[in-house]
Short mmCIF file of C-alpha atoms in Angstrom, two decimals:
data_model
loop_
_atom_site.label_atom_id
_atom_site.label_comp_id
_atom_site.label_asym_id
_atom_site.label_seq_id
_atom_site.Cartn_x
_atom_site.Cartn_y
_atom_site.Cartn_z
CA MET V 1 109.37 94.70 39.44
CA THR V 2 111.92 93.51 36.87
CA ALA V 3 115.20 91.76 37.54
CA THR V 4 117.01 94.86 36.28
CA THR V 5 115.20 97.06 38.83
CA LEU V 6 116.10 94.67 41.65
CA GLN V 7 119.74 94.71 40.54
CA ILE V 8 119.81 98.52 40.59
CA LEU V 9 118.21 98.62 44.07
CA SER V 10 120.70 96.10 45.43
CA THR V 11 123.58 98.36 44.43
CA GLU V 12 122.08 101.73 45.35
CA LEU V 13 120.26 101.11 48.68
CA PRO V 14 122.26 101.53 51.91
CA ASP V 15 123.34 98.66 54.18
CA ARG V 16 120.38 96.28 54.66
CA SER V 17 121.82 94.14 57.47
CA LEU V 18 119.36 93.39 60.29
CA ILE V 19 121.58 94.98 62.96
CA ALA V 20 123.70 98.13 62.79
CA ILE V 21 126.34 96.50 64.96
CA GLU V 22 128.21 99.68 65.95
CA ARG V 23 125.02 101.41 67.15
CA PHE V 24 123.69 98.21 68.70
CA ILE V 25 126.77 97.85 70.92
CA GLU V 26 126.63 101.49 72.02
CA ALA V 27 122.89 101.22 72.74
CA THR V 28 123.44 98.02 74.72
CA ARG V 29 125.71 99.90 77.10
CA GLU V 30 122.83 102.21 78.00
CA SER V 31 120.26 99.54 78.80
CA GLY V 32 119.61 96.82 81.24
CA TYR V 33 121.64 97.02 84.44
CA LYS V 34 120.91 99.11 87.52
CA GLY V 35 124.54 99.19 88.61
CA THR V 36 127.84 97.36 88.97
CA GLY V 37 126.42 94.89 91.49
CA SER V 38 123.70 93.78 89.09
CA ALA V 39 126.23 93.36 86.27
CA VAL V 40 128.65 91.35 88.44
CA SER V 41 125.71 89.17 89.51
CA GLU V 42 125.40 88.00 85.89
CA LEU V 43 128.95 86.66 85.98
CA VAL V 44 128.26 84.93 89.30
CA ASP V 45 125.18 83.36 87.67
CA ASN V 46 127.36 81.94 84.91
CA ALA V 47 129.84 80.56 87.42
CA ILE V 48 127.09 78.82 89.41
CA GLU V 49 125.61 77.45 86.18
CA ALA V 50 129.05 75.97 85.41
CA GLY V 51 129.04 74.14 88.75
CA ALA V 52 131.44 76.48 90.58
CA ARG V 53 131.70 76.10 94.36
CA ARG V 54 134.24 78.91 94.76
CA ILE V 55 133.83 82.33 93.13
CA ALA V 56 136.29 85.17 93.74
CA VAL V 57 135.44 88.76 92.78
CA THR V 58 138.30 91.29 92.73
CA VAL V 59 137.80 95.03 92.20
CA ASP V 60 140.18 97.97 91.95
CA ALA V 61 138.41 101.18 91.00
CA GLU V 62 141.50 103.35 91.54
CA ARG V 63 144.11 101.40 89.56
CA GLU V 64 146.51 103.63 87.61
CA GLU V 65 146.14 101.61 84.42
CA GLY V 66 142.34 101.86 84.65
CA ALA V 67 139.63 100.42 86.89
CA LEU V 68 139.57 96.62 86.96
CA VAL V 69 136.96 94.01 87.88
CA GLU V 70 137.70 90.27 87.82
CA VAL V 71 135.47 87.29 88.48
CA LEU V 72 137.29 83.98 88.87
CA ASP V 73 135.53 80.65 89.42
CA ASN V 74 136.30 76.93 89.64
CA GLY V 75 133.47 75.83 87.37
CA SER V 76 133.75 73.34 84.54
CA GLY V 77 135.38 75.77 82.09
CA MET V 78 134.62 76.00 78.35
CA THR V 79 135.90 74.62 75.07
CA PRO V 80 137.03 77.20 72.46
CA GLU V 81 133.74 76.69 70.60
CA ILE V 82 131.61 77.31 73.68
CA LEU V 83 133.80 80.30 74.64
CA CYS V 84 133.03 81.97 71.30
CA GLU V 85 129.35 81.24 71.72
CA ALA V 86 129.37 82.73 75.25
CA LEU V 87 130.69 86.08 73.97
CA ARG V 88 127.99 86.42 71.31
CA PHE V 89 124.93 88.53 72.15
CA GLY V 90 122.24 85.87 72.36
CA GLY V 91 124.76 83.09 72.09
CA SER V 92 124.16 80.28 74.57
CA THR V 93 124.33 76.52 74.84
CA ARG V 94 121.31 76.73 77.16
CA PHE V 95 119.13 79.22 75.27
CA GLY V 96 115.53 78.97 76.43
CA SER V 97 116.37 76.43 79.13
CA ARG V 98 114.52 76.76 82.44
CA ALA V 99 116.82 74.39 84.31
CA GLY V 100 119.14 77.08 85.67
CA LEU V 101 119.62 80.78 86.28
CA GLY V 102 119.84 82.09 82.70
CA ARG V 103 117.85 81.56 79.52
CA TYR V 104 118.79 84.13 76.90
CA GLY V 105 122.56 84.08 76.43
CA MET V 106 122.91 87.82 76.99
CA GLY V 107 124.47 87.82 80.48
CA LEU V 108 128.21 87.75 79.82
CA PRO V 109 128.53 90.24 76.94
CA ASN V 110 125.65 92.50 77.96
CA SER V 111 126.69 92.88 81.60
CA SER V 112 130.33 93.38 80.64
CA VAL V 113 129.82 96.18 78.11
CA SER V 114 127.53 97.93 80.59
CA GLN V 115 130.64 98.55 82.73
CA THR V 116 133.61 98.58 80.34
CA LYS V 117 134.55 99.01 76.70
CA LYS V 118 136.90 96.03 76.73
CA PHE V 119 136.79 92.69 78.48
CA GLU V 120 138.55 89.37 78.11
CA VAL V 121 137.68 85.82 79.10
CA VAL V 122 140.16 83.08 79.99
CA THR V 123 138.80 79.56 80.45
CA TRP V 124 140.28 76.09 81.00
CA GLN V 125 139.08 72.56 81.50
CA HIS V 126 142.51 71.20 82.50
CA PRO V 127 145.31 72.90 84.48
CA GLU V 128 147.79 72.42 81.58
CA HIS V 129 146.50 75.21 79.34
CA ALA V 130 143.67 77.71 78.83
CA TYR V 131 142.01 79.64 76.01
CA ARG V 132 141.58 83.39 75.82
CA THR V 133 139.53 85.80 73.71
CA TYR V 134 138.03 89.26 74.11
CA LEU V 135 135.62 91.95 72.90
CA ASP V 136 136.59 95.61 72.41
CA ILE V 137 133.85 98.16 71.74
CA ASP V 138 136.24 100.71 70.22
CA GLU V 139 137.40 98.12 67.68
CA ILE V 140 133.78 97.18 66.88
CA VAL V 141 132.76 100.83 66.37
CA ALA V 142 135.84 101.44 64.20
CA GLY V 143 134.87 98.46 62.07
CA THR V 144 138.11 96.54 62.70
CA LEU V 145 136.39 93.83 64.78
CA ARG V 146 133.45 92.13 63.06
CA SER V 147 133.37 88.76 64.85
CA ILE V 148 134.56 87.06 68.03
CA PRO V 149 138.37 86.82 67.88
CA LEU V 150 139.56 83.24 67.55
CA PRO V 151 140.45 81.96 71.06
CA LYS V 152 144.18 81.62 71.62
CA SER V 153 145.93 79.12 73.82
CA CYS V 154 147.45 80.64 76.98
CA PRO V 155 148.58 79.62 80.49
CA VAL V 156 146.04 79.12 83.27
CA PRO V 157 145.97 82.28 85.46
CA ILE V 158 148.48 82.09 88.33
CA ASP V 159 145.87 83.04 90.92
CA ALA V 160 143.66 80.15 89.80
CA LEU V 161 146.55 77.68 90.11
CA HIS V 162 147.36 78.99 93.59
CA LYS V 163 143.74 78.43 94.59
CA GLY V 164 143.83 74.89 93.19
CA PHE V 165 141.25 75.55 90.46
CA ARG V 166 141.86 72.65 88.03
CA SER V 167 139.11 74.03 85.77
CA GLY V 168 137.34 77.34 85.65
CA THR V 169 136.86 80.72 84.03
CA LEU V 170 138.24 84.22 84.58
CA VAL V 171 136.36 87.27 83.28
CA ARG V 172 138.35 90.53 83.33
CA TRP V 173 136.74 93.92 82.79
CA LEU V 174 139.59 96.22 81.72
CA ASN V 175 139.66 100.02 82.04
CA CYS V 176 136.11 100.13 83.38
CA ASP V 177 134.54 103.48 82.60
CA ARG V 178 131.08 102.95 84.09
CA LEU V 179 131.57 101.51 87.57
CA GLU V 180 128.90 102.63 90.00
CA TYR V 181 131.45 103.87 92.55
CA ARG V 182 134.88 105.40 92.06
CA ARG V 183 136.35 104.46 95.44
CA THR V 184 137.40 100.84 95.87
CA PRO V 185 136.30 100.52 99.55
CA THR V 186 132.81 101.78 98.70
CA LEU V 187 132.55 99.43 95.73
CA ILE V 188 133.65 96.48 97.87
CA GLU V 189 131.10 97.31 100.56
CA LYS V 190 128.23 97.62 98.10
CA LEU V 191 129.17 94.45 96.22
CA ARG V 192 129.39 92.39 99.42
CA SER V 193 125.97 93.58 100.53
CA GLN V 194 124.27 93.05 97.16
CA LEU V 195 125.89 89.73 96.28
CA GLY V 196 125.26 88.40 99.78
CA ARG V 197 121.59 89.14 99.38
CA VAL V 198 121.06 88.06 95.76
CA PHE V 199 122.90 84.73 96.23
CA ARG V 200 122.07 84.03 99.90
CA HIS V 201 120.42 80.70 99.14
CA PHE V 202 123.53 79.49 97.29
CA ILE V 203 125.83 80.72 100.07
CA TRP V 204 123.75 78.70 102.55
CA LYS V 205 124.33 75.72 100.26
CA ARG V 206 128.11 76.14 100.69
CA VAL V 207 128.96 78.17 97.60
CA GLU V 208 131.95 80.27 98.68
CA LEU V 209 131.76 83.82 97.34
CA THR V 210 134.50 86.36 98.11
CA VAL V 211 135.15 90.00 97.27
CA ASN V 212 138.82 91.05 97.39
CA GLY V 213 139.63 87.97 99.45
CA ALA V 214 136.96 88.44 102.15
CA ARG V 215 134.14 85.93 102.28
CA VAL V 216 130.69 87.33 101.50
CA PRO V 217 128.13 86.44 104.21
CA ALA V 218 124.55 85.60 103.30
CA VAL V 219 122.29 88.63 103.78
CA ASP V 220 118.79 87.51 104.70
CA PRO V 221 116.15 90.28 104.37
CA LEU V 222 113.78 88.14 106.45
CA LEU V 223 116.38 88.14 109.26
CA LEU V 224 115.62 84.47 109.90
CA ASN V 225 119.03 82.95 109.26
CA ARG V 226 120.42 81.71 112.57
CA GLY V 227 123.96 81.68 111.20
CA ASN V 228 124.20 85.37 112.05
CA GLU V 229 123.64 86.38 115.67
CA ARG V 230 121.77 89.56 114.78
CA HIS V 231 119.16 87.65 112.78
CA THR V 232 116.56 86.83 115.41
CA ALA V 233 113.27 87.26 113.58
CA THR V 234 110.71 84.48 113.82
CA GLN V 235 108.62 82.90 111.09
CA PHE V 236 105.04 84.16 111.04
CA GLY V 237 102.53 81.40 110.48
CA SER V 238 102.87 78.71 107.86
CA PRO V 239 104.11 79.54 104.34
CA LEU V 240 101.47 80.22 101.70
CA GLU V 241 101.59 77.61 98.94
CA PHE V 242 100.19 78.13 95.43
CA ASP V 243 100.00 75.63 92.56
CA LEU V 244 99.35 77.84 89.54
CA ARG V 245 98.29 77.23 85.97
CA LEU V 246 98.34 80.50 84.03
CA SER V 247 98.07 81.64 80.44
CA VAL V 248 101.28 82.69 78.67
CA PRO V 249 101.26 86.33 77.47
CA GLY V 250 101.31 86.54 73.68
CA LYS V 251 100.49 82.84 73.28
CA PRO V 252 96.70 82.44 73.55
CA ASP V 253 96.73 78.66 73.43
CA ALA V 254 99.68 78.13 75.79
CA GLU V 255 99.65 77.59 79.53
CA ALA V 256 102.40 77.65 82.16
CA SER V 257 102.23 75.84 85.47
CA GLY V 258 104.45 76.06 88.53
CA HIS V 259 104.64 76.32 92.30
CA VAL V 260 104.92 79.49 94.39
CA THR V 261 105.83 79.63 98.09
CA VAL V 262 105.51 82.79 100.19
CA LEU V 263 107.25 82.96 103.58
CA PHE V 264 106.73 85.68 106.23
CA SER V 265 108.77 86.74 109.26
CA ILE V 266 108.21 89.16 112.12
CA LEU V 267 111.07 91.04 113.79
CA PRO V 268 111.55 91.14 117.58
CA VAL V 269 109.83 94.45 118.38
CA ALA V 270 110.33 94.26 122.14
CA GLU V 271 114.09 93.67 121.85
CA TRP V 272 114.83 96.13 119.02
CA HIS V 273 112.35 99.00 119.34
CA ASN V 274 114.72 101.10 121.47
CA LEU V 275 117.70 100.78 119.10
CA SER V 276 119.15 103.97 117.65
CA ASN V 277 118.38 104.86 114.04
CA GLU V 278 121.94 103.91 113.11
CA GLU V 279 121.60 100.49 114.77
CA LYS V 280 118.27 99.93 113.02
CA ARG V 281 119.89 100.70 109.67
CA GLU V 282 122.78 98.36 110.47
CA LYS V 283 120.42 95.52 111.32
CA GLY V 284 118.39 96.12 108.17
CA ILE V 285 115.22 97.26 109.94
CA SER V 286 114.80 100.80 108.61
CA LYS V 287 113.22 101.08 105.16
CA GLY V 288 113.39 97.31 104.72
CA ALA V 289 109.68 96.65 104.23
CA GLY V 290 108.76 94.60 101.20
CA MET V 291 108.78 91.29 99.38
CA SER V 292 111.93 89.52 98.19
CA ILE V 293 111.25 87.79 94.87
CA VAL V 294 113.39 84.66 94.43
CA ARG V 295 113.64 82.70 91.17
CA ALA V 296 115.45 79.34 91.27
CA GLY V 297 117.24 80.35 94.49
CA ARG V 298 118.37 83.76 93.21
CA GLU V 299 116.79 87.08 94.21
CA VAL V 300 115.55 88.92 91.12
CA ASP V 301 113.64 91.80 92.72
CA TYR V 302 112.67 93.41 96.01
CA GLY V 303 109.76 95.75 96.50
CA TRP V 304 106.19 96.29 97.62
CA TRP V 305 104.83 93.38 95.60
CA PHE V 306 101.48 91.57 95.80
CA PHE V 307 100.17 93.43 98.87
CA GLY V 308 97.08 94.71 97.07
CA ASP V 309 95.51 97.79 98.65
CA LYS V 310 97.75 97.53 101.71
CA ARG V 311 99.70 100.79 101.84
CA LYS V 312 103.23 100.83 103.24
CA GLU V 313 103.51 102.21 106.80
CA ASN V 314 106.32 102.60 109.34
CA TYR V 315 105.03 99.52 111.17
CA ASP V 316 105.75 97.47 108.03
CA ASP V 317 109.50 97.82 108.64
CA TRP V 318 109.02 95.19 111.35
CA TRP V 319 108.03 92.27 109.14
CA ARG V 320 109.28 90.74 105.89
CA ALA V 321 108.18 88.42 103.09
CA GLU V 322 109.87 86.21 100.52
CA LEU V 323 108.25 84.75 97.41
CA ARG V 324 109.92 81.81 95.67
CA PHE V 325 108.80 80.70 92.22
CA GLU V 326 109.86 78.21 89.58
CA PRO V 327 111.32 79.33 86.21
CA THR V 328 108.35 77.72 84.46
CA LEU V 329 106.42 80.82 85.55
CA ASP V 330 108.89 83.31 84.04
CA GLU V 331 106.35 84.75 81.60
CA ALA V 332 103.77 85.30 84.34
CA PHE V 333 106.34 87.16 86.44
CA GLY V 334 107.67 89.07 83.43
CA ILE V 335 111.32 88.07 83.89
CA THR V 336 113.77 89.83 81.55
CA HIS V 337 117.27 88.74 80.55
CA THR V 338 118.87 90.98 83.21
CA LYS V 339 116.97 89.25 86.07
CA GLN V 340 116.72 92.49 88.06
CA GLN V 341 112.98 93.06 88.19
CA ILE V 342 109.59 91.50 87.60
CA ARG V 343 106.57 92.66 85.58
CA PRO V 344 103.75 90.40 86.80
CA THR V 345 100.66 89.77 84.72
CA SER V 346 97.21 90.74 85.99
CA GLU V 347 96.30 87.06 86.13
CA LEU V 348 99.20 86.43 88.51
CA PHE V 349 98.12 89.34 90.72
CA THR V 350 94.61 87.90 90.86
CA ALA V 351 95.96 84.53 91.99
CA LEU V 352 98.37 85.77 94.66
CA VAL V 353 97.18 89.07 96.08
CA PRO V 354 94.17 88.08 98.26
CA ASP V 355 96.06 85.72 100.58
CA ILE V 356 99.26 87.78 100.63
CA GLU V 357 97.38 91.02 101.34
CA ALA V 358 95.45 89.41 104.20
CA THR V 359 98.66 88.15 105.79
CA ALA V 360 100.34 91.55 105.37
CA LYS V 361 97.47 93.24 107.19
CA ALA V 362 97.62 90.65 109.97
CA LEU V 363 101.35 91.27 110.37
CA ASN V 364 100.86 95.03 110.44
CA ARG V 365 98.22 94.61 113.14
CA GLU V 366 100.52 92.32 115.16
CA VAL V 367 103.36 94.84 115.01
CA ARG V 368 101.09 97.74 115.90
CA ILE V 369 99.79 95.92 118.98
CA ALA V 370 103.36 95.10 120.04
CA HIS V 371 104.35 98.77 119.78
CA GLU V 372 101.22 99.86 121.65
CA LYS V 373 102.05 97.48 124.49
CA LEU V 374 105.59 98.84 124.68
CA LYS V 375 104.36 102.42 124.59
CA PHE V 376 101.84 101.57 127.29
CA ALA V 377 104.49 99.91 129.44
CA GLY V 378 106.82 102.88 129.15
CA ALA V 379 104.08 105.39 129.92
CA ALA V 380 102.77 103.35 132.86
CA LYS V 381 106.16 103.15 134.58
CA PRO V 382 105.95 106.53 136.42
CA ALA V 383 102.56 105.56 137.86
CA GLU V 384 103.96 102.21 138.98
CA ASN V 385 106.81 104.00 140.76
CA ILE V 386 104.43 106.46 142.43
CA ALA V 387 102.23 103.62 143.67
CA ALA V 388 105.23 101.71 145.03
CA ASN V 389 106.51 104.81 146.87
CA ARG V 390 103.10 105.54 148.41
CA GLU V 391 102.58 101.90 149.37
CA ARG V 392 104.31 102.31 152.73
CA LEU V 393 101.68 104.87 153.75
CA LEU V 394 98.97 102.24 153.42
CA PRO V 395 97.98 99.43 155.82
CA ASN V 396 99.83 96.21 155.18
CA LEU V 397 98.20 93.63 152.97
CA GLN V 398 97.51 90.17 154.27
CA ALA V 399 100.23 87.74 153.21
CA VAL V 400 99.12 85.19 150.63
CA ASN V 401 100.74 82.10 149.19
CA THR V 402 100.48 82.26 145.41
CA ALA V 403 103.39 79.97 144.54
CA LYS V 404 101.06 77.56 142.74
CA ASP V 405 99.17 80.29 140.86
CA LYS V 406 100.09 80.06 137.16
CA SER V 407 97.73 82.84 136.01
CA LEU V 408 100.53 85.37 135.68
CA ASP V 409 102.83 83.06 133.75
CA LYS V 410 100.90 83.21 130.47
CA PHE V 411 100.98 87.02 130.51
CA ALA V 412 104.68 86.98 131.37
CA LYS V 413 105.39 85.32 128.00
CA THR V 414 104.53 88.60 126.25
CA HIS V 415 105.38 90.88 129.20
CA PRO V 416 108.66 89.47 130.59
CA GLN V 417 109.02 92.45 132.94
CA LEU V 418 106.27 90.94 135.09
CA LEU V 419 108.67 88.29 136.38
CA ALA V 420 111.83 90.38 136.16
CA SER V 421 111.70 91.44 139.80
CA GLU V 422 109.92 90.24 142.91
CA ASN V 423 111.84 92.18 145.53
CA GLY V 424 108.69 93.36 147.24
CA THR V 425 106.96 91.44 149.98
CA ASN V 426 103.37 90.40 150.33
CA ALA V 427 102.93 93.31 152.75
CA HIS V 428 104.67 95.93 150.59
CA PRO V 429 104.26 94.83 146.96
CA GLU V 430 105.63 96.17 143.70
CA TYR V 431 103.22 97.30 140.97
CA SER V 432 102.93 96.56 137.28
CA LEU V 433 100.38 97.87 134.79
CA VAL V 434 100.25 96.17 131.38
CA ALA V 435 97.83 96.04 128.46
CA ASP V 436 96.69 92.77 126.92
CA SER V 437 93.63 91.02 125.62
CA LEU V 438 91.62 89.41 128.42
CA LYS V 439 89.24 87.58 126.05
CA ASP V 440 86.25 88.83 128.09
CA ALA V 441 84.30 92.04 128.87
CA ARG V 442 86.22 93.11 132.00
CA LEU V 443 87.98 96.47 131.95
CA PHE V 444 90.95 95.09 133.87
CA ARG V 445 92.06 92.08 135.84
CA THR V 446 94.15 91.93 139.00
CA LEU V 447 96.77 89.25 139.58
CA ARG V 448 98.95 88.89 142.67
CA LYS V 449 102.03 86.74 142.89
CA GLY V 450 104.78 86.95 145.48
CA GLY V 451 105.65 90.59 145.92
CA LYS V 452 103.77 91.85 142.86
CA ILE V 453 100.37 93.32 142.15
CA VAL V 454 99.65 93.31 138.44
CA ALA V 455 96.80 95.20 136.78
CA ILE V 456 96.08 93.98 133.25
CA LEU V 457 94.09 96.50 131.20
CA ASN V 458 91.91 94.86 128.56
CA THR V 459 92.92 96.03 125.06
CA GLU V 460 89.56 94.83 123.69
CA HIS V 461 87.55 97.12 125.99
CA ALA V 462 86.00 100.25 124.50
CA PHE V 463 87.54 102.35 127.31
CA TYR V 464 91.01 101.28 126.23
CA LYS V 465 90.39 101.90 122.53
CA ARG V 466 88.50 105.18 122.77
CA VAL V 467 89.93 106.82 125.88
CA TYR V 468 93.13 105.28 127.14
CA LEU V 469 95.00 104.60 123.88
CA PRO V 470 94.42 108.10 122.43
CA LEU V 471 95.76 109.57 125.67
CA SER V 472 98.81 107.29 125.49
CA GLU V 473 99.59 108.39 121.93
CA SER V 474 99.12 112.10 122.56
CA PRO V 475 102.34 114.17 122.87
CA GLU V 476 100.55 116.88 124.88
CA PRO V 477 101.87 117.16 128.49
CA SER V 478 98.35 117.76 129.83
CA GLN V 479 97.14 114.54 128.19
CA GLN V 480 100.08 112.60 129.54
CA ARG V 481 99.38 113.94 133.03
CA LEU V 482 95.74 112.85 132.74
CA LYS V 483 96.87 109.44 131.53
CA GLN V 484 99.16 109.08 134.56
CA HIS V 485 96.20 109.80 136.86
CA LEU V 486 94.18 107.12 135.09
CA ASP V 487 97.06 104.70 135.65
CA LEU V 488 96.89 105.46 139.37
CA VAL V 489 93.12 104.96 139.38
CA LEU V 490 93.61 101.47 137.90
CA LEU V 491 96.49 100.57 140.23
CA ALA V 492 94.48 101.76 143.24
CA ALA V 493 91.56 99.55 142.17
CA ALA V 494 93.94 96.60 141.81
CA ARG V 495 95.36 97.30 145.30
CA ALA V 496 91.87 97.56 146.76
CA GLU V 497 90.88 94.26 145.17
CA CYS V 498 93.75 92.57 147.05
CA GLY V 499 92.48 93.83 150.46
CA LYS V 500 89.79 92.59 152.80
CA ASN V 501 86.49 93.54 151.17
CA LYS V 502 83.36 91.95 152.59
CA THR V 503 81.00 94.17 150.62
CA VAL V 504 81.01 96.39 147.57
CA ASP V 505 80.98 99.39 149.91
CA ASP V 506 84.15 98.09 151.55
CA PHE V 507 85.83 97.82 148.16
CA LEU V 508 84.77 101.33 147.09
CA ALA V 509 85.90 102.87 150.38
CA ASN V 510 89.22 101.01 150.19
CA TRP V 511 89.73 102.09 146.56
CA SER V 512 88.96 105.71 147.40
CA ASN V 513 91.43 105.80 150.30
CA ILE V 514 94.21 104.18 148.29
CA LEU V 515 93.67 106.53 145.34
CA HIS V 516 93.74 109.53 147.68
CA THR V 517 97.10 108.30 149.01
CA PHE V 518 98.50 107.74 145.50
CA LEU V 519 97.45 111.20 144.28
CA SER V 520 98.47 113.15 147.38
#
């Protein structure tokens, strides 16, 4: 190709710039963020990166001049040079760094244009003066704005001075046209919930985050945080710890190493199982099953991750998991610049799934047993009442002193109702029927303490698994009636065992008479 041909091509071919800036900006608005909360989270990231300890979010979706979102912080502020760099797509003084929350320099401009066509940034490092600049999509599309406007000197925002922010940054989204909610109260509620969850670890470390003046509380999906009275879950077992060395996708000769910690919690089934559906939603029980994925203290995803073949069931609402990983493993987790989701590699799945899946199945089993015990206890109550009412038709039992007997105490730890009342006497006892593992082959065991006779049905016995439990779970009235009769058979046997029985025949005769009385 001759020089003349190249000269002709250079004058006749269309624009050969790498980026069609007008279309790029418009396309950027359509990608990346799930909603307003995710976009605001990017600005909170920047504030935390700048060392802010106080971050104030203000929203007004119904403002006459146009919807407004502001994020004000008391971080270190920026010089005019750094301010210009921060507004560039891909501009960053920390590009590629794994020391903090961001790596790609897309957060500020990308999150902002996802919600508004125009935004401005005011920043200051001293309370005497600040610098301001902006981006306007309409001006970019019209071709009148081709670069970041030169920052201009301006006063520090009045609100920042009132709060005593000697340095900091204010980001203002003006005339927002893509807010997730159009009503300010709804937007405030959603932001408080999402920010409290995403940044819970920072809030626990005394970072003050507010929305429209009200402090955002930490929202712990594991329900372990004792700072909130409703959070009364307990940690399940010891955390799983993984030291990983994995290949880097797209770089055959590169490896990444880092630490992963997985924490599990189990919710208090006995205390919360009778809550209304509304109360369960309020406490975060309903539809809360899953794994919280936390990168460098910030939640980046929540979902049914790393549980292998374990399918999600209703019982799984009653336990939680949190996975924390180091930014050195970003490629293995598939972290994108928006920090809203993960795309794990198959190698990472192979490393994590076996242990996590096994623990998930153990938790599911634990919750199922707890619900079965509660269902059993509720179903057994009518039989207990019948036995107590018929008791006065039977000969008195011999009084016994069981004050030193601790056998019942260990079962009372999981069945507190066993010690809730001892109004009966040795002669006229109260009855309790519970299900628990006896660690032996007996069908049931009888315990007597004070004014109580307790029959403990062995959950490991084939009779319980194949006969009793299916009856308990059946909604059919006829099955429930049959189950009540079985309860009375067991309680009668327990009562007979407490009587004077010199021989097996004595016991059988005693049992038969008591059962006849209970069923009459």
